[in-house]
PDB file of C-alpha atoms and ligand atoms in Angstrom:
ATOM      1  CA  MET A   5     -87.775 -30.241  67.771  1.00 81.00           C
ATOM      2  CA  ARG A   6     -89.788 -30.871  64.651  1.00 90.00           C
ATOM      3  CA  ARG A   7     -88.487 -29.265  61.469  1.00 96.00           C
ATOM      4  CA  GLU A   8     -89.105 -29.510  57.751  1.00 97.00           C
ATOM      5  CA  SER A   9     -86.805 -28.409  54.923  1.00 98.00           C
ATOM      6  CA  ALA A  10     -87.413 -27.852  51.243  1.00 98.00           C
ATOM      7  CA  GLU A  11     -85.265 -26.766  48.331  1.00 97.00           C
ATOM      8  CA  ALA A  12     -85.625 -24.880  45.067  1.00 97.00           C
ATOM      9  CA  SER A  13     -83.305 -24.784  42.086  1.00 96.00           C
ATOM     10  CA  SER A  14     -81.856 -21.740  40.365  1.00 97.00           C
ATOM     11  CA  LYS A  15     -82.773 -21.081  36.743  1.00 97.00           C
ATOM     12  CA  LEU A  16     -81.163 -20.236  33.469  1.00 97.00           C
ATOM     13  CA  ILE A  17     -82.819 -18.627  30.467  1.00 98.00           C
ATOM     14  CA  LEU A  18     -81.330 -20.324  27.419  1.00 98.00           C
ATOM     15  CA  LEU A  19     -83.192 -18.210  24.864  1.00 98.00           C
ATOM     16  CA  GLY A  20     -85.553 -15.259  24.957  1.00 98.00           C
ATOM     17  CA  GLU A  21     -84.972 -12.979  27.969  1.00 98.00           C
ATOM     18  CA  HIS A  22     -86.357  -9.448  27.606  1.00 98.00           C
ATOM     19  CA  ALA A  23     -88.359 -10.451  24.525  1.00 98.00           C
ATOM     20  CA  VAL A  24     -90.438 -12.647  26.861  1.00 98.00           C
ATOM     21  CA  VAL A  25     -91.611  -9.504  28.691  1.00 97.00           C
ATOM     22  CA  TYR A  26     -93.163  -8.413  25.364  1.00 98.00           C
ATOM     23  CA  GLY A  27     -95.056 -11.638  24.741  1.00 98.00           C
ATOM     24  CA  GLN A  28     -92.389 -13.617  22.870  1.00 98.00           C
ATOM     25  CA  THR A  29     -91.621 -17.239  23.716  1.00 98.00           C
ATOM     26  CA  ALA A  30     -88.544 -18.072  25.804  1.00 98.00           C
ATOM     27  CA  LEU A  31     -86.756 -21.265  26.757  1.00 98.00           C
ATOM     28  CA  ALA A  32     -85.632 -21.756  30.363  1.00 98.00           C
ATOM     29  CA  VAL A  33     -84.208 -24.595  32.427  1.00 97.00           C
ATOM     30  CA  PRO A  34     -83.913 -25.201  36.167  1.00 96.00           C
ATOM     31  CA  LEU A  35     -80.344 -25.675  37.416  1.00 94.00           C
ATOM     32  CA  LYS A  36     -79.693 -28.240  40.152  1.00 90.00           C
ATOM     33  CA  ASP A  37     -76.727 -26.226  41.292  1.00 91.00           C
ATOM     34  CA  PRO A  38     -76.704 -23.576  42.750  1.00 95.00           C
ATOM     35  CA  ARG A  39     -79.871 -23.933  44.842  1.00 96.00           C
ATOM     36  CA  ALA A  40     -81.781 -22.522  47.815  1.00 97.00           C
ATOM     37  CA  ARG A  41     -82.961 -24.275  50.963  1.00 98.00           C
ATOM     38  CA  ALA A  42     -85.545 -23.218  53.543  1.00 98.00           C
ATOM     39  CA  THR A  43     -86.306 -24.793  56.911  1.00 98.00           C
ATOM     40  CA  VAL A  44     -89.347 -24.353  59.119  1.00 98.00           C
ATOM     41  CA  ALA A  45     -88.998 -25.311  62.775  1.00 97.00           C
ATOM     42  CA  GLN A  46     -91.127 -25.109  65.859  1.00 95.00           C
ATOM     43  CA  ASP A  47     -90.593 -22.023  68.045  1.00 92.00           C
ATOM     44  CA  SER A  48     -93.417 -22.429  70.536  1.00 87.00           C
ATOM     45  CA  ARG A  49     -92.454 -19.494  72.760  1.00 86.00           C
ATOM     46  CA  SER A  50     -92.600 -16.994  69.919  1.00 86.00           C
ATOM     47  CA  ARG A  51     -95.637 -14.789  69.338  1.00 90.00           C
ATOM     48  CA  SER A  52     -94.562 -14.080  65.796  1.00 94.00           C
ATOM     49  CA  VAL A  53     -92.639 -15.878  63.054  1.00 96.00           C
ATOM     50  CA  ALA A  54     -88.912 -15.172  63.177  1.00 96.00           C
ATOM     51  CA  VAL A  55     -86.782 -15.255  60.037  1.00 97.00           C
ATOM     52  CA  GLU A  56     -83.111 -16.114  59.782  1.00 96.00           C
ATOM     53  CA  LEU A  57     -81.190 -15.469  56.564  1.00 96.00           C
ATOM     54  CA  LYS A  58     -78.130 -17.558  57.162  1.00 92.00           C
ATOM     55  CA  ASP A  59     -75.934 -16.327  54.286  1.00 91.00           C
ATOM     56  CA  LEU A  60     -76.540 -12.683  55.102  1.00 90.00           C
ATOM     57  CA  GLY A  61     -76.288 -13.063  58.869  1.00 92.00           C
ATOM     58  CA  VAL A  62     -79.725 -11.408  59.176  1.00 94.00           C
ATOM     59  CA  ARG A  63     -82.098 -12.361  61.983  1.00 95.00           C
ATOM     60  CA  TRP A  64     -85.512 -10.802  62.287  1.00 96.00           C
ATOM     61  CA  ASP A  65     -87.773 -11.451  65.256  1.00 94.00           C
ATOM     62  CA  GLY A  66     -90.918 -11.184  63.150  1.00 94.00           C
ATOM     63  CA  ALA A  67     -92.397  -8.459  65.367  1.00 92.00           C
ATOM     64  CA  SER A  68     -90.262  -5.346  64.765  1.00 94.00           C
ATOM     65  CA  PRO A  69     -90.340  -3.752  61.270  1.00 94.00           C
ATOM     66  CA  ALA A  70     -88.673  -6.145  58.824  1.00 94.00           C
ATOM     67  CA  PRO A  71     -85.227  -5.189  57.500  1.00 95.00           C
ATOM     68  CA  PRO A  72     -85.227  -4.946  53.668  1.00 92.00           C
ATOM     69  CA  GLU A  73     -83.560  -8.366  53.261  1.00 92.00           C
ATOM     70  CA  ALA A  74     -86.302 -10.055  55.303  1.00 95.00           C
ATOM     71  CA  GLU A  75     -89.192  -8.185  53.672  1.00 93.00           C
ATOM     72  CA  PRO A  76     -89.886 -10.798  50.928  1.00 93.00           C
ATOM     73  CA  PHE A  77     -90.058 -13.493  53.637  1.00 95.00           C
ATOM     74  CA  ALA A  78     -92.357 -11.388  55.797  1.00 95.00           C
ATOM     75  CA  ARG A  79     -94.623 -11.191  52.766  1.00 95.00           C
ATOM     76  CA  ALA A  80     -94.292 -14.914  52.059  1.00 96.00           C
ATOM     77  CA  ILE A  81     -95.252 -15.734  55.652  1.00 97.00           C
ATOM     78  CA  ARG A  82     -98.289 -13.429  55.492  1.00 96.00           C
ATOM     79  CA  ALA A  83     -99.295 -14.977  52.144  1.00 97.00           C
ATOM     80  CA  ALA A  84     -98.975 -18.523  53.527  1.00 97.00           C
ATOM     81  CA  VAL A  85    -100.986 -17.649  56.650  1.00 97.00           C
ATOM     82  CA  LYS A  86    -103.665 -16.059  54.458  1.00 97.00           C
ATOM     83  CA  ARG A  87    -103.739 -19.011  52.084  1.00 96.00           C
ATOM     84  CA  SER A  88    -104.331 -21.723  54.662  1.00 97.00           C
ATOM     85  CA  ALA A  89    -105.915 -21.817  58.113  1.00 97.00           C
ATOM     86  CA  ALA A  90    -103.442 -24.624  58.900  1.00 98.00           C
ATOM     87  CA  VAL A  91    -100.548 -22.097  58.887  1.00 97.00           C
ATOM     88  CA  PRO A  92    -100.512 -20.162  62.185  1.00 97.00           C
ATOM     89  CA  ALA A  93     -99.151 -16.604  62.495  1.00 96.00           C
ATOM     90  CA  GLN A  94     -96.892 -17.538  65.420  1.00 95.00           C
ATOM     91  CA  GLY A  95     -95.044 -20.380  67.065  1.00 95.00           C
ATOM     92  CA  TRP A  96     -92.625 -21.276  64.260  1.00 97.00           C
ATOM     93  CA  LYS A  97     -89.574 -19.870  62.537  1.00 97.00           C
ATOM     94  CA  LEU A  98     -88.208 -19.830  59.024  1.00 98.00           C
ATOM     95  CA  SER A  99     -84.548 -20.034  58.100  1.00 97.00           C
ATOM     96  CA  VAL A 100     -83.150 -19.748  54.615  1.00 97.00           C
ATOM     97  CA  ARG A 101     -79.812 -20.421  53.030  1.00 97.00           C
ATOM     98  CA  SER A 102     -78.835 -20.236  49.388  1.00 96.00           C
ATOM     99  CA  SER A 103     -75.800 -20.813  47.220  1.00 95.00           C
ATOM    100  CA  ILE A 104     -77.345 -18.750  44.416  1.00 96.00           C
ATOM    101  CA  PRO A 105     -75.549 -15.414  43.997  1.00 94.00           C
ATOM    102  CA  ALA A 106     -78.022 -12.526  44.238  1.00 92.00           C
ATOM    103  CA  GLY A 107     -78.732 -10.140  41.372  1.00 90.00           C
ATOM    104  CA  CYS A 108     -77.091 -12.169  38.642  1.00 94.00           C
ATOM    105  CA  GLY A 109     -79.873 -13.679  36.538  1.00 94.00           C
ATOM    106  CA  LEU A 110     -80.102 -17.074  38.230  1.00 96.00           C
ATOM    107  CA  GLY A 111     -83.370 -16.339  40.019  1.00 95.00           C
ATOM    108  CA  SER A 112     -82.016 -16.134  43.570  1.00 95.00           C
ATOM    109  CA  GLY A 113     -84.978 -14.209  45.036  1.00 94.00           C
ATOM    110  CA  THR A 114     -87.448 -16.462  43.266  1.00 96.00           C
ATOM    111  CA  ALA A 115     -85.727 -19.634  44.461  1.00 97.00           C
ATOM    112  CA  VAL A 116     -85.567 -18.634  48.135  1.00 97.00           C
ATOM    113  CA  ALA A 117     -89.250 -17.671  48.048  1.00 97.00           C
ATOM    114  CA  ALA A 118     -90.189 -20.972  46.362  1.00 98.00           C
ATOM    115  CA  ALA A 119     -88.153 -22.961  48.901  1.00 98.00           C
ATOM    116  CA  ALA A 120     -89.809 -21.004  51.748  1.00 98.00           C
ATOM    117  CA  PHE A 121     -93.358 -21.704  50.538  1.00 98.00           C
ATOM    118  CA  ARG A 122     -92.541 -25.385  49.997  1.00 98.00           C
ATOM    119  CA  ALA A 123     -91.054 -25.717  53.484  1.00 98.00           C
ATOM    120  CA  ILE A 124     -93.968 -23.876  55.146  1.00 98.00           C
ATOM    121  CA  PHE A 125     -96.592 -25.945  53.352  1.00 98.00           C
ATOM    122  CA  SER A 126     -94.875 -29.250  54.048  1.00 97.00           C
ATOM    123  CA  TYR A 127     -94.341 -28.402  57.736  1.00 98.00           C
ATOM    124  CA  PHE A 128     -98.034 -27.595  58.183  1.00 98.00           C
ATOM    125  CA  SER A 129     -99.196 -30.392  55.832  1.00 97.00           C
ATOM    126  CA  VAL A 130    -100.873 -27.992  53.416  1.00 98.00           C
ATOM    127  CA  PRO A 131    -101.422 -29.682  50.045  1.00 96.00           C
ATOM    128  CA  HIS A 132     -99.837 -27.577  47.298  1.00 96.00           C
ATOM    129  CA  THR A 133     -99.140 -27.924  43.611  1.00 97.00           C
ATOM    130  CA  PRO A 134     -96.150 -26.466  41.735  1.00 97.00           C
ATOM    131  CA  GLN A 135     -98.649 -24.089  40.087  1.00 96.00           C
ATOM    132  CA  VAL A 136     -99.717 -22.737  43.494  1.00 97.00           C
ATOM    133  CA  ILE A 137     -96.085 -22.190  44.483  1.00 98.00           C
ATOM    134  CA  SER A 138     -95.481 -20.433  41.161  1.00 97.00           C
ATOM    135  CA  GLU A 139     -98.438 -18.076  41.674  1.00 97.00           C
ATOM    136  CA  LEU A 140     -97.498 -17.210  45.260  1.00 97.00           C
ATOM    137  CA  VAL A 141     -93.883 -16.530  44.293  1.00 97.00           C
ATOM    138  CA  TYR A 142     -95.019 -14.385  41.365  1.00 96.00           C
ATOM    139  CA  GLU A 143     -96.957 -12.113  43.725  1.00 94.00           C
ATOM    140  CA  ILE A 144     -93.785 -11.546  45.748  1.00 93.00           C
ATOM    141  CA  GLU A 145     -91.677 -10.972  42.620  1.00 91.00           C
ATOM    142  CA  LYS A 146     -94.050  -8.307  41.376  1.00 89.00           C
ATOM    143  CA  LEU A 147     -93.299  -6.217  44.452  1.00 82.00           C
ATOM    144  CA  HIS A 148     -89.633  -5.781  43.705  1.00 74.00           C
ATOM    145  CA  HIS A 149     -89.485  -6.323  39.980  1.00 76.00           C
ATOM    146  CA  GLY A 150     -92.531  -4.398  38.701  1.00 75.00           C
ATOM    147  CA  THR A 151     -93.466  -6.236  35.517  1.00 84.00           C
ATOM    148  CA  PRO A 152     -91.930  -9.710  35.619  1.00 94.00           C
ATOM    149  CA  SER A 153     -92.888 -11.900  32.692  1.00 96.00           C
ATOM    150  CA  GLY A 154     -93.493 -14.838  35.035  1.00 97.00           C
ATOM    151  CA  ILE A 155     -90.780 -17.026  33.526  1.00 97.00           C
ATOM    152  CA  ASP A 156     -88.590 -17.194  36.660  1.00 97.00           C
ATOM    153  CA  ASN A 157     -91.292 -18.305  39.097  1.00 97.00           C
ATOM    154  CA  THR A 158     -92.688 -20.744  36.518  1.00 97.00           C
ATOM    155  CA  VAL A 159     -89.455 -22.584  35.706  1.00 97.00           C
ATOM    156  CA  ILE A 160     -88.320 -22.652  39.337  1.00 97.00           C
ATOM    157  CA  ALA A 161     -91.669 -23.788  40.755  1.00 97.00           C
ATOM    158  CA  LEU A 162     -92.267 -26.388  38.042  1.00 96.00           C
ATOM    159  CA  GLY A 163     -88.646 -27.546  38.195  1.00 95.00           C
ATOM    160  CA  ARG A 164     -88.520 -28.624  34.551  1.00 95.00           C
ATOM    161  CA  PRO A 165     -87.244 -27.163  31.281  1.00 96.00           C
ATOM    162  CA  ILE A 166     -90.017 -25.128  29.665  1.00 97.00           C
ATOM    163  CA  LEU A 167     -91.077 -23.047  26.748  1.00 98.00           C
ATOM    164  CA  PHE A 168     -92.748 -20.024  28.289  1.00 98.00           C
ATOM    165  CA  LYS A 169     -95.026 -17.408  26.785  1.00 98.00           C
ATOM    166  CA  ARG A 170     -96.792 -14.846  28.926  1.00 96.00           C
ATOM    167  CA  GLY A 171    -100.405 -15.686  29.669  1.00 94.00           C
ATOM    168  CA  GLU A 172    -100.155 -19.270  28.400  1.00 96.00           C
ATOM    169  CA  PRO A 173     -99.517 -22.494  30.318  1.00 95.00           C
ATOM    170  CA  ALA A 174     -95.839 -23.461  30.208  1.00 97.00           C
ATOM    171  CA  ARG A 175     -94.911 -26.247  27.780  1.00 97.00           C
ATOM    172  CA  PHE A 176     -92.629 -28.894  29.247  1.00 96.00           C
ATOM    173  CA  LEU A 177     -89.638 -30.115  27.284  1.00 96.00           C
ATOM    174  CA  LYS A 178     -88.706 -33.783  27.071  1.00 93.00           C
ATOM    175  CA  ALA A 179     -85.400 -35.077  28.379  1.00 90.00           C
ATOM    176  CA  PRO A 180     -82.600 -34.454  25.866  1.00 94.00           C
ATOM    177  CA  ARG A 181     -81.524 -37.513  23.836  1.00 91.00           C
ATOM    178  CA  SER A 182     -77.838 -36.970  24.542  1.00 92.00           C
ATOM    179  CA  ARG A 183     -75.736 -35.519  27.338  1.00 92.00           C
ATOM    180  CA  GLY A 184     -75.138 -31.780  27.332  1.00 95.00           C
ATOM    181  CA  PHE A 185     -73.547 -29.420  29.842  1.00 97.00           C
ATOM    182  CA  LEU A 186     -74.193 -25.844  30.855  1.00 97.00           C
ATOM    183  CA  VAL A 187     -71.391 -23.753  32.242  1.00 98.00           C
ATOM    184  CA  VAL A 188     -72.383 -20.553  34.015  1.00 98.00           C
ATOM    185  CA  GLY A 189     -69.958 -17.698  34.570  1.00 98.00           C
ATOM    186  CA  HIS A 190     -70.750 -14.831  36.935  1.00 98.00           C
ATOM    187  CA  THR A 191     -69.267 -11.451  36.015  1.00 98.00           C
ATOM    188  CA  GLY A 192     -69.251 -10.516  39.697  1.00 96.00           C
ATOM    189  CA  ARG A 193     -71.346  -7.460  38.875  1.00 95.00           C
ATOM    190  CA  ARG A 194     -74.814  -7.445  40.414  1.00 93.00           C
ATOM    191  CA  HIS A 195     -77.680  -6.013  38.440  1.00 88.00           C
ATOM    192  CA  ARG A 196     -81.198  -4.871  39.178  1.00 90.00           C
ATOM    193  CA  THR A 197     -83.548  -6.616  36.805  1.00 93.00           C
ATOM    194  CA  SER A 198     -86.290  -4.026  37.314  1.00 92.00           C
ATOM    195  CA  GLU A 199     -83.984  -1.170  36.248  1.00 93.00           C
ATOM    196  CA  ILE A 200     -82.718  -2.929  33.134  1.00 95.00           C
ATOM    197  CA  VAL A 201     -86.232  -3.973  32.120  1.00 95.00           C
ATOM    198  CA  ALA A 202     -87.353  -0.350  32.626  1.00 95.00           C
ATOM    199  CA  GLU A 203     -84.431   0.938  30.528  1.00 96.00           C
ATOM    200  CA  VAL A 204     -85.320  -1.416  27.698  1.00 97.00           C
ATOM    201  CA  ALA A 205     -88.925  -0.204  27.951  1.00 96.00           C
ATOM    202  CA  ARG A 206     -87.761   3.431  27.684  1.00 97.00           C
ATOM    203  CA  ALA A 207     -85.577   2.644  24.672  1.00 97.00           C
ATOM    204  CA  ARG A 208     -88.486   0.830  23.030  1.00 98.00           C
ATOM    205  CA  GLY A 209     -90.709   3.839  23.708  1.00 98.00           C
ATOM    206  CA  LYS A 210     -88.358   5.938  21.543  1.00 98.00           C
ATOM    207  CA  ASP A 211     -88.117   3.424  18.692  1.00 98.00           C
ATOM    208  CA  PRO A 212     -90.881   0.813  18.947  1.00 98.00           C
ATOM    209  CA  ALA A 213     -90.482  -0.547  15.410  1.00 98.00           C
ATOM    210  CA  ARG A 214     -86.793  -1.367  15.896  1.00 98.00           C
ATOM    211  CA  TYR A 215     -87.256  -2.921  19.349  1.00 98.00           C
ATOM    212  CA  ASP A 216     -90.324  -4.936  18.425  1.00 98.00           C
ATOM    213  CA  ALA A 217     -88.416  -6.336  15.437  1.00 98.00           C
ATOM    214  CA  LEU A 218     -85.556  -7.330  17.773  1.00 98.00           C
ATOM    215  CA  PHE A 219     -88.008  -8.972  20.195  1.00 98.00           C
ATOM    216  CA  ARG A 220     -89.573 -10.910  17.318  1.00 98.00           C
ATOM    217  CA  ASP A 221     -86.150 -12.009  16.051  1.00 98.00           C
ATOM    218  CA  ILE A 222     -85.352 -13.254  19.562  1.00 98.00           C
ATOM    219  CA  GLY A 223     -88.754 -14.907  19.987  1.00 98.00           C
ATOM    220  CA  VAL A 224     -88.408 -17.096  16.892  1.00 98.00           C
ATOM    221  CA  LEU A 225     -85.280 -18.754  18.302  1.00 98.00           C
ATOM    222  CA  SER A 226     -87.096 -20.605  21.099  1.00 98.00           C
ATOM    223  CA  GLY A 227     -89.150 -23.059  19.012  1.00 98.00           C
ATOM    224  CA  PRO A 228     -86.134 -24.447  17.105  1.00 98.00           C
ATOM    225  CA  GLY A 229     -84.176 -24.183  20.369  1.00 98.00           C
ATOM    226  CA  ALA A 230     -86.658 -26.480  22.112  1.00 98.00           C
ATOM    227  CA  GLU A 231     -86.439 -29.003  19.257  1.00 98.00           C
ATOM    228  CA  ALA A 232     -82.638 -28.938  19.384  1.00 98.00           C
ATOM    229  CA  PHE A 233     -82.704 -29.283  23.198  1.00 97.00           C
ATOM    230  CA  GLN A 234     -84.927 -32.365  23.151  1.00 96.00           C
ATOM    231  CA  ALA A 235     -82.985 -33.999  20.334  1.00 96.00           C
ATOM    232  CA  GLY A 236     -79.697 -33.236  22.083  1.00 96.00           C
ATOM    233  CA  ARG A 237     -78.517 -31.320  18.996  1.00 97.00           C
ATOM    234  CA  TRP A 238     -76.208 -29.143  21.048  1.00 97.00           C
ATOM    235  CA  GLN A 239     -74.350 -27.543  18.135  1.00 98.00           C
ATOM    236  CA  GLU A 240     -77.630 -26.233  16.810  1.00 98.00           C
ATOM    237  CA  LEU A 241     -78.754 -24.975  20.216  1.00 98.00           C
ATOM    238  CA  GLY A 242     -75.327 -23.373  20.673  1.00 98.00           C
ATOM    239  CA  ARG A 243     -75.694 -21.492  17.367  1.00 98.00           C
ATOM    240  CA  LEU A 244     -79.114 -20.240  18.468  1.00 98.00           C
ATOM    241  CA  MET A 245     -77.619 -19.031  21.746  1.00 98.00           C
ATOM    242  CA  ASP A 246     -74.896 -17.174  19.817  1.00 98.00           C
ATOM    243  CA  ARG A 247     -77.517 -15.534  17.606  1.00 98.00           C
ATOM    244  CA  ASN A 248     -79.522 -14.597  20.719  1.00 98.00           C
ATOM    245  CA  GLN A 249     -76.421 -12.969  22.204  1.00 98.00           C
ATOM    246  CA  GLU A 250     -76.029 -10.795  19.075  1.00 98.00           C
ATOM    247  CA  LEU A 251     -79.627  -9.667  19.390  1.00 98.00           C
ATOM    248  CA  LEU A 252     -79.269  -8.993  23.144  1.00 98.00           C
ATOM    249  CA  ASP A 253     -76.221  -6.910  22.304  1.00 98.00           C
ATOM    250  CA  ASP A 254     -78.344  -4.971  19.785  1.00 98.00           C
ATOM    251  CA  LEU A 255     -80.906  -4.425  22.569  1.00 98.00           C
ATOM    252  CA  GLY A 256     -78.086  -2.850  24.575  1.00 97.00           C
ATOM    253  CA  VAL A 257     -78.156  -5.225  27.548  1.00 98.00           C
ATOM    254  CA  SER A 258     -74.764  -6.894  27.186  1.00 97.00           C
ATOM    255  CA  SER A 259     -71.660  -5.423  28.805  1.00 97.00           C
ATOM    256  CA  ARG A 260     -67.895  -5.568  28.451  1.00 97.00           C
ATOM    257  CA  GLU A 261     -67.599  -8.075  31.328  1.00 97.00           C
ATOM    258  CA  LEU A 262     -70.237 -10.312  29.762  1.00 98.00           C
ATOM    259  CA  ASP A 263     -68.599 -10.098  26.327  1.00 98.00           C
ATOM    260  CA  VAL A 264     -65.237 -11.096  27.831  1.00 98.00           C
ATOM    261  CA  LEU A 265     -66.731 -14.226  29.426  1.00 98.00           C
ATOM    262  CA  VAL A 266     -68.788 -15.123  26.349  1.00 98.00           C
ATOM    263  CA  ASP A 267     -65.661 -14.827  24.136  1.00 98.00           C
ATOM    264  CA  ALA A 268     -63.564 -16.851  26.595  1.00 98.00           C
ATOM    265  CA  ALA A 269     -66.085 -19.713  26.632  1.00 98.00           C
ATOM    266  CA  ARG A 270     -66.355 -19.755  22.832  1.00 98.00           C
ATOM    267  CA  SER A 271     -62.573 -19.698  22.401  1.00 98.00           C
ATOM    268  CA  ALA A 272     -62.375 -22.684  24.757  1.00 98.00           C
ATOM    269  CA  GLY A 273     -64.641 -24.618  22.394  1.00 98.00           C
ATOM    270  CA  ALA A 274     -68.117 -23.999  23.844  1.00 98.00           C
ATOM    271  CA  LEU A 275     -70.829 -24.626  21.246  1.00 98.00           C
ATOM    272  CA  GLY A 276     -72.553 -21.362  22.088  1.00 98.00           C
ATOM    273  CA  ALA A 277     -72.607 -18.711  24.779  1.00 98.00           C
ATOM    274  CA  LYS A 278     -74.753 -15.776  25.807  1.00 98.00           C
ATOM    275  CA  LEU A 279     -75.704 -13.607  28.730  1.00 98.00           C
ATOM    276  CA  SER A 280     -78.573 -15.030  30.759  1.00 98.00           C
ATOM    277  CA  GLY A 281     -81.188 -12.993  32.630  1.00 97.00           C
ATOM    278  CA  ALA A 282     -81.444  -9.231  32.509  1.00 96.00           C
ATOM    279  CA  GLY A 283     -77.815  -8.595  31.441  1.00 97.00           C
ATOM    280  CA  ARG A 284     -75.486  -5.598  32.100  1.00 95.00           C
ATOM    281  CA  GLY A 285     -73.491  -7.823  34.406  1.00 95.00           C
ATOM    282  CA  GLY A 286     -74.866 -10.869  36.163  1.00 97.00           C
ATOM    283  CA  CYS A 287     -74.267 -14.241  34.538  1.00 98.00           C
ATOM    284  CA  MET A 288     -73.594 -15.737  31.143  1.00 98.00           C
ATOM    285  CA  ALA A 289     -74.049 -19.351  30.122  1.00 98.00           C
ATOM    286  CA  ALA A 290     -72.092 -21.540  27.739  1.00 98.00           C
ATOM    287  CA  LEU A 291     -73.237 -24.827  26.230  1.00 98.00           C
ATOM    288  CA  CYS A 292     -70.890 -27.809  25.838  1.00 98.00           C
ATOM    289  CA  GLY A 293     -71.453 -31.242  24.350  1.00 96.00           C
ATOM    290  CA  ASP A 294     -69.413 -33.240  26.877  1.00 96.00           C
ATOM    291  CA  ALA A 295     -67.932 -33.087  30.370  1.00 96.00           C
ATOM    292  CA  ALA A 296     -64.381 -32.459  29.124  1.00 97.00           C
ATOM    293  CA  GLY A 297     -65.604 -29.498  27.050  1.00 97.00           C
ATOM    294  CA  ALA A 298     -67.450 -28.134  30.062  1.00 98.00           C
ATOM    295  CA  GLU A 299     -64.289 -28.425  32.141  1.00 98.00           C
ATOM    296  CA  ARG A 300     -62.306 -26.502  29.502  1.00 98.00           C
ATOM    297  CA  ALA A 301     -64.974 -23.794  29.297  1.00 98.00           C
ATOM    298  CA  GLU A 302     -65.103 -23.473  33.093  1.00 98.00           C
ATOM    299  CA  LYS A 303     -61.315 -23.126  33.270  1.00 98.00           C
ATOM    300  CA  ALA A 304     -61.391 -20.464  30.565  1.00 98.00           C
ATOM    301  CA  LEU A 305     -64.118 -18.531  32.392  1.00 98.00           C
ATOM    302  CA  LYS A 306     -62.107 -18.581  35.602  1.00 98.00           C
ATOM    303  CA  ALA A 307     -58.986 -17.425  33.751  1.00 98.00           C
ATOM    304  CA  ALA A 308     -61.023 -14.609  32.173  1.00 98.00           C
ATOM    305  CA  GLY A 309     -62.022 -13.358  35.624  1.00 97.00           C
ATOM    306  CA  ALA A 310     -65.389 -15.008  36.382  1.00 98.00           C
ATOM    307  CA  ALA A 311     -66.310 -14.354  40.011  1.00 97.00           C
ATOM    308  CA  ALA A 312     -68.055 -17.737  40.245  1.00 97.00           C
ATOM    309  CA  THR A 313     -68.742 -20.633  37.914  1.00 97.00           C
ATOM    310  CA  PHE A 314     -71.271 -23.477  37.974  1.00 96.00           C
ATOM    311  CA  VAL A 315     -71.386 -26.550  35.781  1.00 96.00           C
ATOM    312  CA  THR A 316     -74.571 -28.600  35.418  1.00 95.00           C
ATOM    313  CA  GLU A 317     -75.526 -31.454  33.176  1.00 94.00           C
ATOM    314  CA  VAL A 318     -78.602 -30.596  31.112  1.00 90.00           C
ATOM    315  CA  SER A 319     -81.551 -32.716  32.205  1.00 80.00           C
ATOM    316  CA  ASP A 320     -85.314 -32.693  32.254  1.00 74.00           C
ATOM    317  CA  SER A 321     -85.648 -32.073  35.961  1.00 74.00           C
ATOM    318  CA  ALA A 322     -84.276 -30.018  38.842  1.00 71.00           C
ATOM    319  CA  GLN A 323     -84.171 -33.128  41.059  1.00 65.00           C
ATOM    320  CA  ASP A 324     -81.163 -35.398  41.507  1.00 57.00           C
TER     321      ASP A 324
HETATM  322  C1  MEV B  26     -85.253 -12.085  34.071  1.00 73.02           C
HETATM  323  O1  MEV B  26     -84.828 -13.340  34.549  1.00 73.02           O
HETATM  324  C2  MEV B  26     -85.618 -12.159  32.635  1.00 73.02           C
HETATM  325  C3  MEV B  26     -86.192 -10.893  31.986  1.00 73.02           C
HETATM  326  O2  MEV B  26     -86.701 -11.309  30.717  1.00 73.02           O
HETATM  327  C4  MEV B  26     -87.268 -10.249  32.815  1.00 73.02           C
HETATM  328  C5  MEV B  26     -88.555 -11.072  32.898  1.00 73.02           C
HETATM  329  O3  MEV B  26     -88.751 -11.977  32.100  1.00 73.02           O
HETATM  330  O4  MEV B  26     -89.369 -10.745  33.777  1.00 73.02           O
HETATM  331  C6  MEV B  26     -85.100  -9.866  31.720  1.00 73.02           C
END
């Protein structure tokens, strides 16, 4: 039976979440691990497109109403069929598996959708650019996240570290000049990005001057952050991440669990640490200048109660 698989990386925002929704620049990187994988296979007897979500144990026949977990894939399939006459509305199936924890700031929903589009287009030999994948994924994100800035779909679809500002083409970063390591710690608490973004919007509505000043203070970190990233000046990038964490705390999106992990990583010698993504739970990230430092930070995160940890070497691509 013919089949075609494709993958997509997770993502980490190093600087600028929340402020990026308000037009400030943010810095984000794809993470090779964890990642999502989608497979398209022939299913010639089927009159619809079945979906299997392997991690969740969900199977949907493609004909009955989609369960909530399969809804984004139902939409992705419809979008792919609409986009190209080469993609039929029956006779194949889509299965997805992902090691990216959901609702924790690593872009799990975005990555599975990107992997699904890539697998569908390669199976049916539909030419596609990363930009097309990014746009299609963005349409799906809008449905469950309301007003996404576009940073998640962009960094995951392009698969390279970027400076991102709403409404402008992403700027790619060059490979860092020295080795650096990112250590991610998951608080174990899931969050809903849309709710946190809406809460920040409500708070800003009550005190726009204060919030806009915080967004600006966050936004100015990304330019120097990109320079430090490319030069491999990890101490400097770490300091910027620490400053960003202070400002995110002022925005009210940190949490006790996040603070515990951030403190644990710093005490273990990390060069900087902050929450990553929407906050109020989800993940934090720590930056280390060498593999031994990353190992120490990971150990400290585990000892402090992290539900999951991931270590990745910083690089200029999501590919191996
Ligand atoms: C989510 O990964 C990052 C936020 O800035 C929301 C967005 O950019 O859409 C919190």
